[in-house]
Short mmCIF file of C-alpha atoms in Angstrom, two decimals:
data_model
loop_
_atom_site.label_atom_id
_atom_site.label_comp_id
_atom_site.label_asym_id
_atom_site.label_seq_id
_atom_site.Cartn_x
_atom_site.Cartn_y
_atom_site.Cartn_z
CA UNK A 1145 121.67 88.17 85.66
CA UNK A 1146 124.09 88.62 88.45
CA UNK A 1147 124.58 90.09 91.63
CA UNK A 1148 125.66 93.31 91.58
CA UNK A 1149 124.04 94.83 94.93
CA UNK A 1150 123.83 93.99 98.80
CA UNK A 1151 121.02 91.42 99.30
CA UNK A 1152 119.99 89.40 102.56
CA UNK A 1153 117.18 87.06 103.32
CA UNK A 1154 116.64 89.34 106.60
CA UNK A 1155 113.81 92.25 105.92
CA UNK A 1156 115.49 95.47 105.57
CA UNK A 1157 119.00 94.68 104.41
CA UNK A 1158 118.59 97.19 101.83
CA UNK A 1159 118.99 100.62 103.52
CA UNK A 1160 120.09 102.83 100.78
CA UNK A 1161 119.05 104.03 96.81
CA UNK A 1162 122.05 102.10 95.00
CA UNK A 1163 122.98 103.15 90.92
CA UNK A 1164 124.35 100.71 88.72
CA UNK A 1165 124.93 100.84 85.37
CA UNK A 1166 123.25 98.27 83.54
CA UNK A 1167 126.73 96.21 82.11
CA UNK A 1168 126.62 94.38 78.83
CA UNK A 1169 123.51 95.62 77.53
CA UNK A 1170 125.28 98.23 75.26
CA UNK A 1171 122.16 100.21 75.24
CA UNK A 1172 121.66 104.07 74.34
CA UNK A 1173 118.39 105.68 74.47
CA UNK A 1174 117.73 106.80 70.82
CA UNK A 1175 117.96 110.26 69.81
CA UNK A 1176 120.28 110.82 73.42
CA UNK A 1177 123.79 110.53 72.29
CA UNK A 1178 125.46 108.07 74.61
CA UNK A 1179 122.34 107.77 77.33
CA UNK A 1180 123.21 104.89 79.52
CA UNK A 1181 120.81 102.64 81.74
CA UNK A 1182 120.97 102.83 85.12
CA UNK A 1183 119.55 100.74 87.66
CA UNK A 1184 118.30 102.04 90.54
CA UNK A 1185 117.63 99.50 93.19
CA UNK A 1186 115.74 100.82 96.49
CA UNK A 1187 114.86 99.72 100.00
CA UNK A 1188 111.59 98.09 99.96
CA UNK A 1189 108.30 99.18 101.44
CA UNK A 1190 106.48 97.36 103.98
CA UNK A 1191 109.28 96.46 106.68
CA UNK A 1192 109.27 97.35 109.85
CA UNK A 1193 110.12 100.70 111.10
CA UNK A 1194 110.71 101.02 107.27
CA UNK A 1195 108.63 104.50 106.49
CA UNK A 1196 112.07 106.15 106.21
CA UNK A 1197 113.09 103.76 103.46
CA UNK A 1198 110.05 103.87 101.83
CA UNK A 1199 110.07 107.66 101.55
CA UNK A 1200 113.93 107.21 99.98
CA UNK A 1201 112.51 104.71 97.32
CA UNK A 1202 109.40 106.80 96.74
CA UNK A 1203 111.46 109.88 95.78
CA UNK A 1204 113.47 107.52 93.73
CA UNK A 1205 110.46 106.59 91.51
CA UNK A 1206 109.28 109.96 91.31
CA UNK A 1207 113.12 110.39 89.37
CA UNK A 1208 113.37 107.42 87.52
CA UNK A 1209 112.03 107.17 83.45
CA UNK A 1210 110.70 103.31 84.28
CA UNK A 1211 109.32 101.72 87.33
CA UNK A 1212 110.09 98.33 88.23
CA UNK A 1213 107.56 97.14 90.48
CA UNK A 1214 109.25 93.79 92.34
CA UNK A 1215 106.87 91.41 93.78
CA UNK A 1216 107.14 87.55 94.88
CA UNK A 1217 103.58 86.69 95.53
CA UNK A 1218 100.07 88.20 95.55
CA UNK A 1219 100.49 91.70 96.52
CA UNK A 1220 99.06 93.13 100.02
CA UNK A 1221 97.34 96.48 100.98
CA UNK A 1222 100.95 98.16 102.00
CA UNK A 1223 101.65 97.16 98.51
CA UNK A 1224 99.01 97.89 96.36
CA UNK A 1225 99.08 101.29 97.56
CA UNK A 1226 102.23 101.90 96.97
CA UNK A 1227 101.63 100.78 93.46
CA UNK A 1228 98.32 102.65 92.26
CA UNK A 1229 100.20 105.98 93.48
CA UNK A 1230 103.03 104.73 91.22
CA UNK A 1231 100.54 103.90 88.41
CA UNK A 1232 99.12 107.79 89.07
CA UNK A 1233 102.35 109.55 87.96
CA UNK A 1234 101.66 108.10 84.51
CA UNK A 1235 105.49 106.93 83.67
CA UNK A 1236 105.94 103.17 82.68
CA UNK A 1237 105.70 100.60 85.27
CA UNK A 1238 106.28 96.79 85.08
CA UNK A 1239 105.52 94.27 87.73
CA UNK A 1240 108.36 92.31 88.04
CA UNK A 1241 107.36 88.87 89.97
CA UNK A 1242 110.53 87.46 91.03
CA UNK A 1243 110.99 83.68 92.64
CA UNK A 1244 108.50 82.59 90.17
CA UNK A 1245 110.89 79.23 90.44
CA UNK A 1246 109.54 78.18 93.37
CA UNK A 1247 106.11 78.02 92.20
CA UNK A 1248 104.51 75.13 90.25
CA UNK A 1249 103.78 75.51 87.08
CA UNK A 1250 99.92 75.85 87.94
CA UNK A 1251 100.44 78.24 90.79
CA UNK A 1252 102.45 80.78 89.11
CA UNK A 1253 99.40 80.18 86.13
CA UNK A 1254 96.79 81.33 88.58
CA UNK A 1255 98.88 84.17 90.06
CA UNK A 1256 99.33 85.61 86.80
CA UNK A 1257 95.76 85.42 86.25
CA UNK A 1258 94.74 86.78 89.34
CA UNK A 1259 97.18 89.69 89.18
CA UNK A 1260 96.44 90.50 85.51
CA UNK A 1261 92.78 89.98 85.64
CA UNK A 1262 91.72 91.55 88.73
CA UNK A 1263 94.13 93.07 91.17
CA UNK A 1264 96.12 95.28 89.08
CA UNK A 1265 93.31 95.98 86.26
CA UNK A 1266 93.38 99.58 85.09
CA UNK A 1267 97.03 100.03 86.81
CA UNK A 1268 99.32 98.01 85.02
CA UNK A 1269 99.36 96.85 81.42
CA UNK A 1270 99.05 92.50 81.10
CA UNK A 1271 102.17 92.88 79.08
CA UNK A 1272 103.95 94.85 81.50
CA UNK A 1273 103.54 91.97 84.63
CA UNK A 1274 106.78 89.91 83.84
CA UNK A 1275 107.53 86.36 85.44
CA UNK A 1276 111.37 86.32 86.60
CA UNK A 1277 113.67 83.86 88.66
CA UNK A 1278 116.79 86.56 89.44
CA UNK A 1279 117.99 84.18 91.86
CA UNK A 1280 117.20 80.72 91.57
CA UNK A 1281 117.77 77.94 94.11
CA UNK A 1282 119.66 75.16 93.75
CA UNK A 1283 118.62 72.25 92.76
CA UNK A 1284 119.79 68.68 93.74
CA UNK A 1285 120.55 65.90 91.24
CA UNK A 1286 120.70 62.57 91.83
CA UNK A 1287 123.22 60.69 88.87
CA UNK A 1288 124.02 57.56 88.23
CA UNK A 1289 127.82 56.76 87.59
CA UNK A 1290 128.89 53.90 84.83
CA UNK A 1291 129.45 52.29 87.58
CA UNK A 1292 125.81 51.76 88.87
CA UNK A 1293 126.26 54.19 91.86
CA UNK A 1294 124.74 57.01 92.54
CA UNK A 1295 125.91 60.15 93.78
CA UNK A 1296 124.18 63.80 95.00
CA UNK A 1297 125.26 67.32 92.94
CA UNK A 1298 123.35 70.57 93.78
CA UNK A 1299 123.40 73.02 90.66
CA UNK A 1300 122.21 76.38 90.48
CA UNK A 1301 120.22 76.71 87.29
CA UNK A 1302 120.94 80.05 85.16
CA UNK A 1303 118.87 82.90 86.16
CA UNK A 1304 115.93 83.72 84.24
CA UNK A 1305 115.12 87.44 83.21
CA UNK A 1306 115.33 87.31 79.55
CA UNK A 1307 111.84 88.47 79.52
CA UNK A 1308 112.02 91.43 81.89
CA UNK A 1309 115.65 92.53 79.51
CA UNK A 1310 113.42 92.50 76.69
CA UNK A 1311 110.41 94.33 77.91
CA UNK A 1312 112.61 96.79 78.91
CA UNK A 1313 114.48 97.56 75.93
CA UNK A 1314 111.05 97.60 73.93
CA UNK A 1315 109.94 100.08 76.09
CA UNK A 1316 112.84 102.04 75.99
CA UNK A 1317 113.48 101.65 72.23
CA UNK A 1318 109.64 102.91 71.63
CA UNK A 1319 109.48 105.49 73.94
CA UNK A 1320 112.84 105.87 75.68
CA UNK A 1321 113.48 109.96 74.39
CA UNK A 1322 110.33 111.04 75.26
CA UNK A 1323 110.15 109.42 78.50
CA UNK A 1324 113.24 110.91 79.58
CA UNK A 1325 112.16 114.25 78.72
CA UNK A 1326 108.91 114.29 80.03
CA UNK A 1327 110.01 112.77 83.58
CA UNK A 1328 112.79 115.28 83.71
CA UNK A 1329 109.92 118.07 83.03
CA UNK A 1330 107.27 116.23 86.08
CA UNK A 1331 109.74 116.28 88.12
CA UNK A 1332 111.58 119.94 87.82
CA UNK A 1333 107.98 120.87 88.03
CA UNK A 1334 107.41 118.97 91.46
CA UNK A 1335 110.33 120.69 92.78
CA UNK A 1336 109.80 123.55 92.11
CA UNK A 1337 105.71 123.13 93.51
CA UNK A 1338 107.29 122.00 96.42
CA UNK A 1339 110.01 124.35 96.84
CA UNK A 1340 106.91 127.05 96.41
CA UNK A 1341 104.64 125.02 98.65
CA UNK A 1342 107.51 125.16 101.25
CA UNK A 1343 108.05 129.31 100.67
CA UNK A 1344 104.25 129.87 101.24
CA UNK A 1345 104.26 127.52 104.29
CA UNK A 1346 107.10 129.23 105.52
CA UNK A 1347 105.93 132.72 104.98
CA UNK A 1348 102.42 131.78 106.15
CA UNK A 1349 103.90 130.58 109.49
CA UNK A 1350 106.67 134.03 109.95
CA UNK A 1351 102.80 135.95 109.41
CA UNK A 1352 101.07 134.23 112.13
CA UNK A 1353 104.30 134.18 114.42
CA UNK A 1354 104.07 138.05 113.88
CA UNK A 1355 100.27 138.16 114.91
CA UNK A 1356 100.36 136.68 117.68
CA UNK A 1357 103.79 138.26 118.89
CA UNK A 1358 101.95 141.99 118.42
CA UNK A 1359 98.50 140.95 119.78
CA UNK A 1360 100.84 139.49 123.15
CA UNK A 1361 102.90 142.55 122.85
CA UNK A 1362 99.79 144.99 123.01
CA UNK A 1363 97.73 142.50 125.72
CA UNK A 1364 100.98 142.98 127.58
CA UNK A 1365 101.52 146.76 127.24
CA UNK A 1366 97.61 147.76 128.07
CA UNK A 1367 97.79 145.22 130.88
CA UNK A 1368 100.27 147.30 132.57
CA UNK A 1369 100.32 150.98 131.28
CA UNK A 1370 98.46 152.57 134.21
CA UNK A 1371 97.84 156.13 131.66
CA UNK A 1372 94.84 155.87 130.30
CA UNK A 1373 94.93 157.52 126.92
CA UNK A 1374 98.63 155.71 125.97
CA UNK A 1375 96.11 152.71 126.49
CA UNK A 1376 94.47 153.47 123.51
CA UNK A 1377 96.92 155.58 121.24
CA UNK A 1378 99.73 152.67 122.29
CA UNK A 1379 97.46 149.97 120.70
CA UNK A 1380 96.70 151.70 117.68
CA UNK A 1381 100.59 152.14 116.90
CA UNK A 1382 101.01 148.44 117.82
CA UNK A 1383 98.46 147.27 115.42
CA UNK A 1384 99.76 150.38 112.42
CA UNK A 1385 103.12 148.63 112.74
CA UNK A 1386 101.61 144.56 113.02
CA UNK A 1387 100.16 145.86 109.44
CA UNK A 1388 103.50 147.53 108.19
CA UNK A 1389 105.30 144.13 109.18
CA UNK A 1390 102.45 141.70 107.47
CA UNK A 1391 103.04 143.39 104.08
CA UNK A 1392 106.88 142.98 103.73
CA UNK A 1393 105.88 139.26 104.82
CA UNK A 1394 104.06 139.35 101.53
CA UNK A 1395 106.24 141.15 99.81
CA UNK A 1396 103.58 144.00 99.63
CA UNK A 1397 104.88 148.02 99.76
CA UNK A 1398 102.48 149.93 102.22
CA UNK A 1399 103.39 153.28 103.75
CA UNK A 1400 102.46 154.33 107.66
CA UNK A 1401 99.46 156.01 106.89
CA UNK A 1402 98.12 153.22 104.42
CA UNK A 1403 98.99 150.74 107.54
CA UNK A 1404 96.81 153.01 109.72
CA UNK A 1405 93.88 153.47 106.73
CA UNK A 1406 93.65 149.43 106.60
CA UNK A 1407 93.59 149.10 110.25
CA UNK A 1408 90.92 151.89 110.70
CA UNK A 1409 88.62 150.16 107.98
CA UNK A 1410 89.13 146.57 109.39
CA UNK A 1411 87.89 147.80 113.08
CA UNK A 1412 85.28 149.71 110.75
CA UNK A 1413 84.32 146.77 108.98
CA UNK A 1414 84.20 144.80 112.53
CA UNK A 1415 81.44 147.46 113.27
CA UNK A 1416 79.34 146.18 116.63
CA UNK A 1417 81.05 142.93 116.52
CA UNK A 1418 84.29 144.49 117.65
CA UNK A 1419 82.63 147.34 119.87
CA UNK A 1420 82.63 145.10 123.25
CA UNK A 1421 86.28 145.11 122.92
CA UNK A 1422 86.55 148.57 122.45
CA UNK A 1423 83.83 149.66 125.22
CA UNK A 1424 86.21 147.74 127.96
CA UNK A 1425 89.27 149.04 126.63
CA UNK A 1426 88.14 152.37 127.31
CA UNK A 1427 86.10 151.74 129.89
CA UNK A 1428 89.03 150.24 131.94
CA UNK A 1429 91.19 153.09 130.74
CA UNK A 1430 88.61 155.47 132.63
CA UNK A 1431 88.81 153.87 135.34
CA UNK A 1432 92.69 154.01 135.43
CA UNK A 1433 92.43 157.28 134.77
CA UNK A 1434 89.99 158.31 137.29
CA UNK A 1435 92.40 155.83 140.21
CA UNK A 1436 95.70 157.24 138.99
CA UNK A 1437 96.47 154.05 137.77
CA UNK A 1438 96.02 151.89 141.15
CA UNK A 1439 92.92 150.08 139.34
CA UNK A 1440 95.44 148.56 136.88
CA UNK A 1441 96.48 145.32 139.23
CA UNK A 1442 92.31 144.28 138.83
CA UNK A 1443 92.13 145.57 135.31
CA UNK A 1444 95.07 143.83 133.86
CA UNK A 1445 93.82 140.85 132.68
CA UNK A 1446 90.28 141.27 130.90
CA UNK A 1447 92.08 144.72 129.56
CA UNK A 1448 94.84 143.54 128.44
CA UNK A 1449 93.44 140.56 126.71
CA UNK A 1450 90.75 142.05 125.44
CA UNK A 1451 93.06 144.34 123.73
CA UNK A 1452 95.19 141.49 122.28
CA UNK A 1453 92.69 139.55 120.99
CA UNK A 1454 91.18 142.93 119.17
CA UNK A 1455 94.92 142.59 117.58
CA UNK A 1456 94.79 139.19 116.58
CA UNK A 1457 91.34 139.68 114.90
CA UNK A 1458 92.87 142.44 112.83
CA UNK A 1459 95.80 141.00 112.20
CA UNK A 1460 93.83 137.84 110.63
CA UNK A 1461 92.25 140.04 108.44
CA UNK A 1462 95.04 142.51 107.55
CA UNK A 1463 96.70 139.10 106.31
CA UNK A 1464 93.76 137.79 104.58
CA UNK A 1465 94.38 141.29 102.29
CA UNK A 1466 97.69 140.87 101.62
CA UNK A 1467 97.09 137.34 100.44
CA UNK A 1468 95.07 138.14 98.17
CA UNK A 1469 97.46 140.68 96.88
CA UNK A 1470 96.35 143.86 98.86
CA UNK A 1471 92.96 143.33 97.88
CA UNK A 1472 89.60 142.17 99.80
CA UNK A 1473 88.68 140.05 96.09
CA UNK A 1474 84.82 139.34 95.80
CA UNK A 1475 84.33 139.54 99.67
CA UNK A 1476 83.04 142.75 101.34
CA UNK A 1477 85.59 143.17 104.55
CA UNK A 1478 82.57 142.89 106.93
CA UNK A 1479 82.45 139.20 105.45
CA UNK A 1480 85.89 138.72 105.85
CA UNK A 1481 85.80 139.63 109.27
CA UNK A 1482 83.01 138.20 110.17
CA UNK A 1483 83.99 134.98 108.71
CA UNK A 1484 87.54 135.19 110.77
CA UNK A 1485 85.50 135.94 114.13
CA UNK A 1486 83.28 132.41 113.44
CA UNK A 1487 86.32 130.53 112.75
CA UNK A 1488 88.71 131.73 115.65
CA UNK A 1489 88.12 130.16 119.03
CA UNK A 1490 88.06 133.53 120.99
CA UNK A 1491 88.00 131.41 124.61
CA UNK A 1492 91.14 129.73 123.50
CA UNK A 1493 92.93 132.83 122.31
CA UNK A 1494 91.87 135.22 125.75
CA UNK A 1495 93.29 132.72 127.86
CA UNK A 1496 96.46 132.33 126.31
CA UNK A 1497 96.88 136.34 125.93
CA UNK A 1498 95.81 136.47 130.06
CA UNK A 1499 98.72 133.65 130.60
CA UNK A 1500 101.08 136.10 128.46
CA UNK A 1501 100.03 139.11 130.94
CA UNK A 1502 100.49 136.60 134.31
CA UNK A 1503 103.82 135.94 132.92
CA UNK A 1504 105.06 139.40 132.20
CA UNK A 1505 103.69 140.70 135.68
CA UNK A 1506 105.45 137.49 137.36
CA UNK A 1507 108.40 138.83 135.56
CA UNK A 1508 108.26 142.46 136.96
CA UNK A 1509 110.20 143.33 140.40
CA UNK A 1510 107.72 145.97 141.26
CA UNK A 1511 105.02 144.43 140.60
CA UNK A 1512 104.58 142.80 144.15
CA UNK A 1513 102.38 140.40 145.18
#
């Protein structure tokens, strides 16, 4: 009934979540000792360059007991939406339609109807879309003195929100205690699903940081080892300690040798699929063998990413298993690798591991020309 927060006719006045206690109500939330209401007043939601604000009022919701929902007119698609996702989270919500004072009597009629009847049917109780006038405008009056003049007086007529103050309090009286308990529950729960959403997501993105750091690391150090048989005993230490690293990731205790077992049966489990890659490796590593190494400068590339991207596949799959808590589930590993090959774009991941070799040997002083 009185203004007790920043307001402006100008869009996006409103730039913060304000608290105010709700002052001469005197009312406690039964069954919660001395449980105030407070007022939470928010920025609004369809203003321009207003997604910011909207995000601040939409976590304000999610933490209030009771929505109010505040409208001046028929609502549009900004707004509804905003609404039905308000209506999902299953916690009271009233449509407060405020300026209803500068409709006619017949207007404000059919926007009840049409709000209550169609729009918002199935998302808002009937008895829970209240008419208000926080703010009326002034009115001008035109009196007549004893005298027989007349003379011009602007009043500003009281507001009117007795119906919204009593909707509220019924609401509150019938259901206040449970309402505070169960929104206190949805929301420690959302926390902490987001706070675990935001671990995994975290810990999913340190895992494929590490693959793709070994793979580049092993691309690299095939590209430009010029000893044949380090080629190969080099990668398989690479990809033993990828594995090692993926299971701390997850939180998962695996020794040396069980790294090196679960590496083995993953390029087992790869069978012919992963046999090209392993033909050039050591084809390539015959030939550098065979030149004393001078082959490496036209061998670099395809070896070296070949070898990487042999890393990355078995990476992908070595953190597919620890996902799933050190287990291969219902799926054979063949399928698991198999179904990793289909969905990895091996073009994609070559030429990026080749651009990770140009850059090392760009890098070297010795490497010449």
């Amino acid at each position: 009934g009185k203004a007790v927060a920043q307001t402006n006719v100008r869009g996006g006045w409103t730039k913060d979540v304000w608290h105010l206690d709700w002052d001469g109500v005197g009312y406690c939330v039964p069954g919660l000792a001395e449980s105030q209401v407070v007022l939470v007043d928010t920025p609004g939601l369809n203003e321009v360059d207003g997604a910011a604000r909207a995000a601040m009022s939409a976590e304000a919701a999610s933490r209030s007991d009771l929505v109010l929902f505040v409208t001046d007119s028929d609502l549009n698609e900004i707004e509804y939406t905003a609404l039905a996702q308000l209506a999902a989270s299953q916690k009271p919500l009233l449509v407060v339609l405020n300026k209803m004072d500068l409709y006619t009597t017949q207007q404000k009629k059919e926007l009840l109807a049409h709000l209550a009847g169609s729009q918002l049917t199935g998302l808002v109780d009937p008895r829970n879309i209240v008419p208000v006038a926080a703010d009326p405008k002034e009115i001008e009056y035109v009196i007549e003195t004893a005298t027989g003049a007349t003379i011009t007086e602007w009043r500003k007529p009281q507001p009117n929100i007795v119906a919204l103050q009593e909707r509220i309090l019924e609401i509150l009286d019938a259901e206040g205690k449970a309402l505070v308990a169960l929104n206190a529950a949805m929301y420690a729960a959302d926390k902490s699903d987001r706070m675990g959403a935001l671990r995994v997501r975290l810990r999913e993105d340190k895992a494929a940081m590490t693959i793709w750091s070994y793979a580049s690391m092993k691309a690299v150090a095939v590209a430009i080892n010029p000893i044949a048989v380090a080629d190969i005993l080099g990668g398989t230490a690479v990809d033993t300690a990828m594995v090692a690293t993926l299971a701390r990731i997850y939180g998962i205790h695996i020794t040396t040798a069980n790294a090196r077992s679960l590496v083995l049966s993953i390029l087992k489990a790869a069978g012919w699929i992963m046999l090209a890659e392993a033909a050039t490796h050591v084809a390539s590593g015959i030939f550098k063998g065979l030149t004393l190494g001078s082959s490496a400068v036209l061998t670099a590339l395809p070896q070296g990413a070949a070898a990487g991207y042999g890393s990355y596949i078995v990476g992908q799959a070595a953190r597919y298993y620890f996902q799933h808590g050190a287990s291969w589930g219902d799926i054979a590993p063949k399928q698991v690798v198999s179904q990793i090959l289909e969905n990895t774009d091996k073009q994609s991941i070559l030429l990026q591991l080749k651009e990770e070799i140009r850059k090392k040997i760009r890098l070297n002083p010795y490497a010449g020309s």
